[in-house]
Amino acid sequence: MSNFLSFCFVLCRLAHFLSFCFSLLSFFCVIYPFFCRFITFLSHFFLFFVLFRVVLNLELWLFIGYYAVTLLVRTTSDQTGMFVAPELRGYSAVDSNPLSVYVMHPFWNFVVKFLPTWLAPNLITFTGFMFLVLNFLMLAFYDFDFNASAAGHDHVPSWVWVAAGIFNFLAYTLDGVDGKQARRTNSSTPLGELFDHGLDSWACIFFVATVYSIFGRGESGVGVATLYYILWVVLFSFILSHWEKYNTGILFLPWGYDISQVTISLVYLVTSVVGVETWYQPVLWHLLYRDLFTFMIIACSFTVTLPMSLYNVLKSNTLKHSSLYEAFLPFLSPFLLFILSTIWVVFSPSNILEQQPRIFYLMVGTAFANVTCKLIVCQMSNTRCQPLSWLLLPMAAVVLLAVTGIVASETQLLYLWTAAVILAHIHYGVSVVRAHTKTLRVSFNTQEKILWEVKGRGVCRCLSGKVIYCSFTDLVVFYILDVGF
């Protein structure tokens, strides 16, 4: 046990050292090109150094650090009545996609053998999610307004597409092996499933926005309004699967997910070689790749995903409370979110979607993730879905302020509301985790489980009596390496 703790602490110090090194490299990338042509090439890696350092600090201090604080302290939410957690049920899913069954699952079974048994499944899930966030930030740096792929603009560098393809496939792979790692280490829990699907719901926007940079919004690209409705088709397909489980108790994994992830990873890599101009060439007669892209997403959703979900629900004959109203109740909040956001798009005085498409997509995707997570909690705990999400009430006020022109700057209002939605979503996630976590369970191996709790700043006390003194950062790293929810 002491050796393992020492390893955790050394890894923490290594992370700090890497963060410091990347800070220096970022500084040199800015300063040295003015003095020495020899290392000008370092400037091409400036964004990578900066983003890597940001990800390190986010994981160690902001996001997981906040999780560690809330989880290492005994929760009292059920005593205070602020958030009482329902009992989560076990995971039940069906994956019949041939690509997944015959190709990806054998590949994931092979990959998971190389993962150490002390690696927490939720850390794998979060790392995969951060790869998608990194893709989003990387493309936002080079193509914030989705104009880089258009003629007459500076295109995204080829190495960015290579990185995007690798990161996307790594995210897809980690999303596939996290559950296998949980079963392999006997640490599979319903809360782990909630963490996985909750991040998946948020990942939709990062995935769609990154793909959009391939086609862009130029003359041969996809309009921002068209992409807005395509985004909603993707979001609808995602929530449809969880609505299906809400009524049947079984999650039927959609076929389109595996196919799209593998295809898009390859498209990123191909784009790095042939350039974005290739996608502007006609596929057949006057049919462009953008038209094929749009057609495939819409057709897959309404001719495969929707009919299969309805068929599975009707076949199981397990409507919630045997009522059509209760069965379709989970769609009310997403539908209202769609109405509110569309009103903002259509009646915006400054045409906000044309001015700030990326931020608007991020706001919609995050708000949708928050609504979906509440449905996931209900379907996992077998409780009734609430008709209305509280997040829609302030959003209605924001939309009213925007479309009436009361506020001086619609762009500033969008930025403020997006930040509020992101913070509210993170707060909701932390609250759910706290409500379901009475004590922190740390597994050193498959035979030994020890309970820990924080006793003051920088002191981690084993409930058996042994006291270990360590820094707050060590506790954070100790948590992310070994805790299974």
Coordinates of C-alpha atoms in Angstrom, one line a residue:
M1 CA 0.0 0.0 0.0
S2 CA 2.8 2.4 0.9
N3 CA 4.5 1.7 -2.5
F4 CA 1.3 2.5 -4.3
L5 CA 0.8 5.8 -2.4
S6 CA 4.4 6.7 -3.2
F7 CA 3.7 6.0 -6.9
C8 CA 0.7 8.3 -6.8
F9 CA 2.6 11.1 -5.2
V10 CA 5.5 10.7 -7.6
L11 CA 3.0 10.9 -10.5
C12 CA 1.6 14.0 -9.0
R13 CA 5.0 15.7 -8.9
L14 CA 5.6 14.5 -12.5
A15 CA 2.4 16.2 -13.6
H16 CA 3.5 19.4 -12.0
F17 CA 6.9 19.2 -13.6
L18 CA 5.4 18.6 -17.1
S19 CA 3.0 21.5 -16.6
F20 CA 6.0 23.7 -15.7
C21 CA 7.9 22.5 -18.8
F22 CA 5.1 23.1 -21.1
S23 CA 4.8 26.6 -19.7
L24 CA 8.4 27.3 -20.5
L25 CA 8.0 25.8 -24.0
S26 CA 4.9 28.0 -24.6
F27 CA 7.0 31.0 -23.6
F28 CA 9.9 30.1 -25.8
C29 CA 7.6 29.5 -28.8
V30 CA 6.5 33.1 -28.5
I31 CA 9.8 34.8 -27.8
Y32 CA 12.5 32.8 -29.7
P33 CA 11.1 33.2 -33.3
F34 CA 12.1 36.9 -33.0
F35 CA 15.7 36.0 -32.2
C36 CA 16.5 32.7 -33.9
R37 CA 15.1 31.3 -37.1
F38 CA 16.4 27.9 -36.2
I39 CA 13.6 27.2 -33.7
T40 CA 10.8 29.0 -35.6
F41 CA 9.2 25.6 -36.1
L42 CA 8.4 25.5 -32.4
S43 CA 5.7 28.1 -33.0
H44 CA 3.7 25.4 -34.9
F45 CA 3.4 23.5 -31.6
F46 CA 2.5 26.5 -29.5
L47 CA -1.2 25.6 -29.3
F48 CA -0.4 22.0 -28.5
F49 CA 1.8 23.1 -25.5
V50 CA -0.7 25.5 -24.2
L51 CA -3.7 23.2 -24.5
F52 CA -1.8 20.3 -23.0
R53 CA -0.9 22.5 -20.0
V54 CA -4.5 23.7 -19.7
V55 CA -5.8 20.1 -19.8
L56 CA -3.3 19.1 -17.1
N57 CA -4.4 21.9 -14.8
L58 CA -8.0 21.4 -15.5
E59 CA -7.8 17.7 -14.6
L60 CA -5.6 18.3 -11.5
W61 CA -7.2 21.4 -10.0
L62 CA -10.5 22.6 -11.5
F63 CA -12.8 19.8 -12.5
I64 CA -11.5 16.7 -10.8
G65 CA -10.1 18.8 -8.0
Y66 CA -13.7 19.9 -7.3
Y67 CA -14.9 16.4 -7.6
A68 CA -12.2 15.2 -5.1
V69 CA -13.2 17.8 -2.6
T70 CA -16.9 16.9 -2.8
L71 CA -16.3 13.2 -2.8
L72 CA -13.6 13.0 -0.1
V73 CA -15.9 14.7 2.4
R74 CA -18.8 12.8 3.7
T75 CA -21.9 14.1 2.0
T76 CA -24.8 15.4 4.0
S77 CA -27.1 16.1 1.2
D78 CA -29.7 13.6 2.2
Q79 CA -29.8 15.0 5.7
T80 CA -30.2 18.6 4.6
G81 CA -32.8 17.8 2.0
M82 CA -31.1 19.7 -0.7
F83 CA -30.7 16.7 -3.0
V84 CA -32.0 13.2 -2.1
A85 CA -30.6 10.6 -4.4
P86 CA -32.8 7.8 -5.7
E87 CA -31.4 4.3 -5.8
L88 CA -29.7 3.6 -9.1
R89 CA -30.3 0.4 -10.9
G90 CA -27.9 -1.9 -12.7
Y91 CA -26.7 -1.5 -16.3
S92 CA -28.6 -3.3 -19.0
A93 CA -27.7 -2.7 -22.7
V94 CA -27.9 -4.4 -26.1
D95 CA -25.3 -3.7 -28.8
S96 CA -26.2 -5.5 -32.0
N97 CA -24.1 -3.4 -34.4
P98 CA -22.0 -5.8 -36.5
L99 CA -19.1 -3.3 -36.6
S100 CA -19.1 -3.1 -32.8
V101 CA -19.7 -6.9 -32.2
Y102 CA -17.2 -8.3 -34.6
V103 CA -14.5 -5.6 -34.8
M104 CA -14.6 -3.0 -32.0
H105 CA -15.4 -5.3 -29.0
P106 CA -12.5 -7.7 -29.8
F107 CA -10.3 -4.7 -30.2
W108 CA -11.4 -3.2 -26.9
N109 CA -10.9 -6.5 -25.2
F110 CA -7.4 -6.6 -26.5
V111 CA -6.7 -3.0 -25.4
V112 CA -8.0 -3.3 -21.9
K113 CA -5.5 -6.0 -21.1
F114 CA -2.7 -3.4 -21.3
L115 CA -4.4 -1.1 -18.7
P116 CA -3.2 -1.4 -15.1
T117 CA -5.8 -2.7 -12.7
W118 CA -5.5 0.3 -10.5
L119 CA -6.6 2.6 -13.2
A120 CA -10.1 3.8 -12.4
P121 CA -12.8 3.3 -15.1
N122 CA -14.1 6.8 -14.5
L123 CA -10.7 8.3 -15.1
I124 CA -10.7 6.5 -18.5
T125 CA -14.1 7.9 -19.3
F126 CA -13.1 11.4 -18.3
T127 CA -9.8 11.2 -20.3
G128 CA -11.7 10.2 -23.4
F129 CA -14.1 13.1 -22.9
M130 CA -11.2 15.5 -22.5
F131 CA -9.8 14.4 -25.9
L132 CA -13.0 15.6 -27.5
V133 CA -12.9 18.9 -25.6
L134 CA -9.3 19.2 -26.8
N135 CA -10.4 18.7 -30.4
F136 CA -13.0 21.4 -29.9
L137 CA -10.6 23.9 -28.4
M138 CA -7.9 23.1 -31.0
L139 CA -10.3 23.8 -33.9
A140 CA -11.7 26.8 -32.1
F141 CA -8.2 28.3 -32.1
Y142 CA -7.7 27.9 -35.8
D143 CA -11.3 28.1 -37.1
F144 CA -13.4 29.9 -34.5
D145 CA -16.1 31.2 -37.0
F146 CA -16.0 28.0 -39.2
N147 CA -14.6 30.1 -42.1
A148 CA -11.2 28.5 -42.4
S149 CA -12.2 25.9 -44.9
A150 CA -13.7 28.5 -47.3
A151 CA -11.8 29.8 -50.3
G152 CA -9.7 32.9 -49.6
H153 CA -9.1 32.0 -45.9
D154 CA -6.2 30.5 -44.1
H155 CA -6.9 26.8 -43.8
V156 CA -6.4 24.7 -40.7
P157 CA -2.9 23.2 -40.6
S158 CA -2.6 19.6 -41.7
W159 CA -1.1 18.5 -38.3
V160 CA -4.3 19.7 -36.6
W161 CA -6.4 17.2 -38.6
V162 CA -3.9 14.4 -37.8
A163 CA -4.2 15.3 -34.1
A164 CA -8.0 15.5 -34.4
G165 CA -8.2 12.1 -36.0
I166 CA -6.0 10.5 -33.4
F167 CA -7.8 12.2 -30.5
N168 CA -11.2 11.3 -31.8
F169 CA -10.3 7.6 -32.1
L170 CA -8.6 7.6 -28.7
A171 CA -11.8 9.1 -27.2
Y172 CA -13.9 6.5 -29.0
T173 CA -11.6 3.7 -27.8
L174 CA -11.5 4.9 -24.2
D175 CA -15.3 5.2 -24.2
G176 CA -15.4 1.5 -25.2
V177 CA -12.9 0.2 -22.7
D178 CA -14.0 2.0 -19.6
G179 CA -16.9 -0.4 -19.0
K180 CA -14.6 -3.4 -19.7
Q181 CA -12.1 -2.0 -17.2
A182 CA -14.8 -1.7 -14.6
R183 CA -15.9 -5.3 -15.0
R184 CA -12.3 -6.5 -15.1
T185 CA -11.5 -4.8 -11.8
N186 CA -14.9 -5.6 -10.3
S187 CA -15.6 -1.9 -9.8
S188 CA -18.7 -1.6 -12.1
T189 CA -21.4 0.6 -10.5
P190 CA -24.6 2.3 -11.6
L191 CA -23.0 5.7 -10.8
G192 CA -20.1 4.8 -13.2
E193 CA -22.7 4.3 -15.9
L194 CA -24.3 7.7 -15.1
F195 CA -20.9 9.3 -15.3
D196 CA -20.3 7.7 -18.7
H197 CA -23.6 8.5 -20.3
G198 CA -23.6 12.0 -18.8
L199 CA -20.3 12.9 -20.5
D200 CA -21.5 11.3 -23.7
S201 CA -24.5 13.6 -23.8
W202 CA -22.2 16.6 -23.4
A203 CA -19.7 15.2 -26.0
C204 CA -22.3 15.5 -28.8
I205 CA -21.7 19.2 -29.2
F206 CA -17.9 18.9 -29.2
F207 CA -18.1 16.1 -31.8
V208 CA -20.5 18.0 -34.2
A209 CA -18.7 21.3 -34.0
T210 CA -15.3 19.7 -34.7
V211 CA -16.7 17.9 -37.8
Y212 CA -18.2 21.1 -39.0
S213 CA -14.8 22.7 -39.5
I214 CA -14.1 20.2 -42.3
F215 CA -16.9 21.6 -44.5
G216 CA -17.1 25.1 -43.0
R217 CA -19.7 27.8 -43.9
G218 CA -18.3 29.0 -47.2
E219 CA -20.0 28.9 -50.6
S220 CA -19.5 25.2 -50.9
G221 CA -19.9 24.5 -47.2
V222 CA -22.8 24.1 -44.8
G223 CA -24.7 27.1 -43.6
V224 CA -24.7 27.8 -39.9
A225 CA -28.5 27.5 -39.7
T226 CA -28.4 24.2 -41.5
L227 CA -25.7 22.9 -39.0
Y228 CA -27.9 24.1 -36.2
Y229 CA -30.8 21.8 -37.3
I230 CA -28.3 19.0 -38.0
L231 CA -27.0 19.4 -34.4
W232 CA -30.6 19.0 -33.2
V233 CA -31.0 15.8 -35.3
V234 CA -27.9 14.4 -33.6
L235 CA -29.1 15.4 -30.1
F236 CA -32.5 13.9 -30.8
S237 CA -30.9 10.6 -31.8
F238 CA -29.0 10.6 -28.6
I239 CA -31.9 11.2 -26.3
L240 CA -34.0 8.7 -28.2
S241 CA -31.9 5.9 -27.0
H242 CA -32.3 6.9 -23.3
W243 CA -36.0 7.6 -23.8
E244 CA -36.1 4.0 -25.1
K245 CA -34.4 2.7 -21.9
Y246 CA -36.7 4.9 -19.8
N247 CA -39.6 2.9 -21.1
T248 CA -38.1 -0.6 -21.7
G249 CA -35.4 -0.7 -19.0
I250 CA -32.9 -1.7 -21.7
L251 CA -30.5 0.6 -23.5
F252 CA -30.3 -0.4 -27.2
L253 CA -27.1 1.2 -28.5
P254 CA -27.6 2.9 -31.8
W255 CA -25.8 1.6 -34.9
G256 CA -24.9 5.0 -36.1
Y257 CA -22.6 5.8 -33.2
D258 CA -19.8 3.3 -34.0
I259 CA -20.0 3.8 -37.7
S260 CA -19.8 7.6 -37.4
Q261 CA -16.9 7.5 -34.9
V262 CA -14.7 5.3 -37.1
T263 CA -15.7 7.2 -40.3
I264 CA -15.0 10.6 -38.9
S265 CA -11.6 9.6 -37.5
L266 CA -10.6 8.4 -41.0
V267 CA -12.0 11.6 -42.5
Y268 CA -9.8 13.7 -40.3
L269 CA -6.7 11.8 -41.3
V270 CA -7.7 11.9 -45.0
T271 CA -8.3 15.7 -44.8
S272 CA -4.7 16.1 -43.5
V273 CA -3.4 14.5 -46.7
V274 CA -5.7 15.8 -49.4
G275 CA -6.9 19.1 -47.9
V276 CA -10.3 20.5 -47.3
E277 CA -10.7 21.4 -50.9
T278 CA -11.3 17.8 -51.8
W279 CA -14.6 17.8 -49.9
Y280 CA -15.8 20.6 -52.2
Q281 CA -15.6 18.3 -55.3
P282 CA -18.9 16.7 -56.5
V283 CA -19.3 13.1 -55.5
L284 CA -21.8 12.3 -58.3
W285 CA -23.0 14.8 -60.9
H286 CA -23.8 17.9 -58.8
L287 CA -24.0 16.1 -55.4
L288 CA -21.4 17.5 -53.1
Y289 CA -19.9 15.9 -50.0
R290 CA -21.7 18.4 -47.8
D291 CA -25.0 17.2 -49.3
L292 CA -24.0 13.6 -48.7
F293 CA -23.0 14.4 -45.1
T294 CA -26.3 16.1 -44.4
F295 CA -28.3 13.4 -46.0
M296 CA -26.6 10.6 -44.1
I297 CA -27.2 12.1 -40.7
I298 CA -30.9 12.9 -41.3
A299 CA -31.6 9.6 -43.1
C300 CA -29.9 7.6 -40.4
S301 CA -31.8 9.3 -37.7
F302 CA -35.3 9.1 -39.2
T303 CA -35.1 5.9 -41.1
V304 CA -33.0 3.8 -38.7
T305 CA -32.8 5.2 -35.2
L306 CA -36.3 6.5 -34.8
P307 CA -38.1 3.4 -36.3
M308 CA -35.9 1.0 -34.3
S309 CA -36.6 2.8 -31.0
L310 CA -40.4 2.9 -31.6
Y311 CA -40.3 -0.8 -32.5
N312 CA -38.3 -1.8 -29.4
V313 CA -40.7 0.2 -27.2
L314 CA -43.8 -1.3 -28.8
K315 CA -42.4 -4.8 -28.8
S316 CA -41.5 -4.7 -25.1
N317 CA -45.0 -3.3 -24.3
T318 CA -43.6 -1.5 -21.3
L319 CA -44.7 2.1 -21.6
K320 CA -44.0 4.1 -18.4
H321 CA -47.0 3.7 -16.1
S322 CA -48.9 2.3 -19.2
S323 CA -49.6 5.9 -20.3
L324 CA -48.7 7.7 -23.5
Y325 CA -48.4 10.9 -21.6
E326 CA -45.9 9.5 -19.1
A327 CA -44.1 7.6 -21.9
F328 CA -43.4 10.8 -23.9
L329 CA -43.0 13.1 -21.0
P330 CA -39.1 13.1 -21.2
F331 CA -39.4 14.8 -24.6
L332 CA -41.1 17.9 -23.2
S333 CA -38.0 19.7 -21.8
P334 CA -35.9 19.0 -24.9
F335 CA -38.7 20.2 -27.1
L336 CA -39.1 23.4 -25.2
L337 CA -35.3 23.9 -25.3
F338 CA -35.5 23.5 -29.1
I339 CA -38.4 26.0 -29.3
L340 CA -36.6 28.6 -27.2
S341 CA -33.2 28.3 -29.0
T342 CA -34.9 28.4 -32.4
I343 CA -36.9 31.5 -31.4
W344 CA -33.6 33.2 -30.5
V345 CA -32.1 32.1 -33.9
V346 CA -35.0 33.3 -36.0
F347 CA -35.8 36.5 -34.3
S348 CA -32.4 37.6 -33.2
P349 CA -31.9 41.4 -34.0
S350 CA -28.2 40.9 -34.7
N351 CA -28.5 37.5 -36.3
I352 CA -26.6 35.9 -33.4
L353 CA -26.1 32.6 -35.1
E354 CA -24.2 34.2 -38.0
Q355 CA -22.1 36.3 -35.5
Q356 CA -21.3 33.6 -32.9
P357 CA -22.2 30.1 -34.2
R358 CA -19.6 28.2 -32.1
I359 CA -20.7 29.7 -28.8
F360 CA -24.4 29.3 -29.6
Y361 CA -23.9 25.7 -30.5
L362 CA -22.0 25.2 -27.2
M363 CA -24.8 26.8 -25.2
V364 CA -27.4 24.6 -26.9
G365 CA -25.4 21.4 -26.5
T366 CA -24.6 22.0 -22.9
A367 CA -28.2 22.9 -22.0
F368 CA -29.3 19.7 -23.8
A369 CA -26.8 17.7 -21.9
N370 CA -28.2 19.0 -18.6
V371 CA -31.7 18.1 -19.6
T372 CA -30.6 14.6 -20.8
C373 CA -28.7 13.9 -17.6
K374 CA -31.9 14.3 -15.6
L375 CA -33.6 11.8 -17.9
I376 CA -30.6 9.4 -17.5
V377 CA -30.9 9.7 -13.7
C378 CA -34.7 8.9 -13.9
Q379 CA -34.3 6.0 -16.2
M380 CA -31.5 4.5 -14.1
S381 CA -33.4 4.9 -10.8
N382 CA -36.8 3.9 -12.3
T383 CA -38.4 7.2 -11.2
R384 CA -40.8 9.5 -12.9
C385 CA -39.2 12.1 -15.2
Q386 CA -40.0 15.7 -14.2
P387 CA -42.0 17.6 -16.8
L388 CA -39.9 20.7 -16.8
S389 CA -36.2 21.4 -16.3
W390 CA -35.6 24.5 -14.2
L391 CA -32.9 25.6 -16.6
L392 CA -35.5 26.5 -19.2
L393 CA -37.0 29.2 -17.0
P394 CA -34.0 31.6 -17.0
M395 CA -33.4 30.7 -20.6
A396 CA -36.8 31.9 -21.5
A397 CA -36.0 35.2 -19.8
V398 CA -32.7 35.4 -21.7
V399 CA -34.3 34.7 -25.1
L400 CA -36.9 37.4 -24.3
L401 CA -34.2 39.9 -23.5
A402 CA -32.4 39.0 -26.7
V403 CA -35.2 39.1 -29.2
T404 CA -36.8 42.3 -27.9
G405 CA -33.5 44.2 -28.1
I406 CA -33.6 45.3 -24.5
V407 CA -29.9 44.4 -23.9
A408 CA -27.3 46.5 -25.5
S409 CA -25.1 43.7 -26.6
E410 CA -26.7 40.4 -27.7
T411 CA -23.2 38.8 -28.0
Q412 CA -22.3 39.6 -24.4
L413 CA -25.6 38.2 -23.3
L414 CA -24.9 35.0 -25.2
Y415 CA -21.4 34.6 -23.6
L416 CA -22.8 35.2 -20.1
W417 CA -25.7 32.8 -20.5
T418 CA -23.3 30.1 -22.0
A419 CA -21.0 30.5 -19.0
A420 CA -24.0 30.2 -16.6
V421 CA -25.3 27.1 -18.4
I422 CA -21.9 25.4 -18.2
L423 CA -21.5 26.2 -14.5
A424 CA -25.0 25.0 -13.8
H425 CA -24.4 21.8 -15.6
I426 CA -21.2 21.1 -13.7
H427 CA -22.9 22.0 -10.5
Y428 CA -25.7 19.5 -11.2
G429 CA -23.2 16.8 -12.0
V430 CA -21.3 17.3 -8.7
S431 CA -24.6 17.4 -6.8
V432 CA -25.7 14.1 -8.2
V433 CA -22.4 12.4 -7.4
R434 CA -22.4 13.8 -3.9
A435 CA -25.9 12.6 -3.3
H436 CA -25.0 9.0 -4.3
T437 CA -21.7 8.9 -2.4
K438 CA -21.8 8.3 1.3
T439 CA -18.2 7.3 1.7
L440 CA -15.2 7.2 -0.6
R441 CA -14.3 3.6 -1.6
V442 CA -10.7 3.2 -2.7
S443 CA -9.6 -0.2 -4.2
F444 CA -5.9 -0.9 -4.1
N445 CA -6.4 -4.3 -5.7
T446 CA -9.2 -6.8 -6.2
Q447 CA -8.8 -8.2 -2.7
E448 CA -8.4 -5.1 -0.5
K449 CA -10.9 -2.2 -0.1
I450 CA -10.2 0.6 2.3
L451 CA -12.5 3.5 3.3
W452 CA -10.9 7.0 3.4
E453 CA -12.1 10.4 4.5
V454 CA -10.5 13.9 4.7
K455 CA -9.8 15.2 8.2
G456 CA -8.8 18.8 7.7
R457 CA -6.5 20.3 5.0
G458 CA -3.8 18.0 3.7
V459 CA -4.6 15.0 6.0
C460 CA -6.0 11.7 4.7
R461 CA -7.1 9.4 7.5
C462 CA -7.9 5.7 6.9
L463 CA -11.0 4.7 8.8
S464 CA -9.0 1.8 10.3
G465 CA -7.0 4.4 12.2
K466 CA -3.8 5.0 10.1
V467 CA -3.1 8.7 9.3
I468 CA -1.3 9.7 6.1
Y469 CA -0.2 13.3 5.6
C470 CA -0.2 14.6 2.0
S471 CA -0.9 17.7 0.1
F472 CA -4.2 18.6 -1.5
T473 CA -2.9 17.9 -5.0
D474 CA -1.7 14.5 -3.9
L475 CA -5.2 13.7 -2.7
V476 CA -6.6 14.8 -6.1
V477 CA -4.2 12.5 -8.0
F478 CA -4.8 9.8 -5.4
Y479 CA -8.5 10.1 -6.1
I480 CA -8.4 10.2 -9.9
L481 CA -6.1 7.1 -10.1
D482 CA -8.0 4.8 -7.8
V483 CA -11.5 5.8 -7.1
G484 CA -14.4 3.9 -8.7
F485 CA -17.8 5.6 -8.1

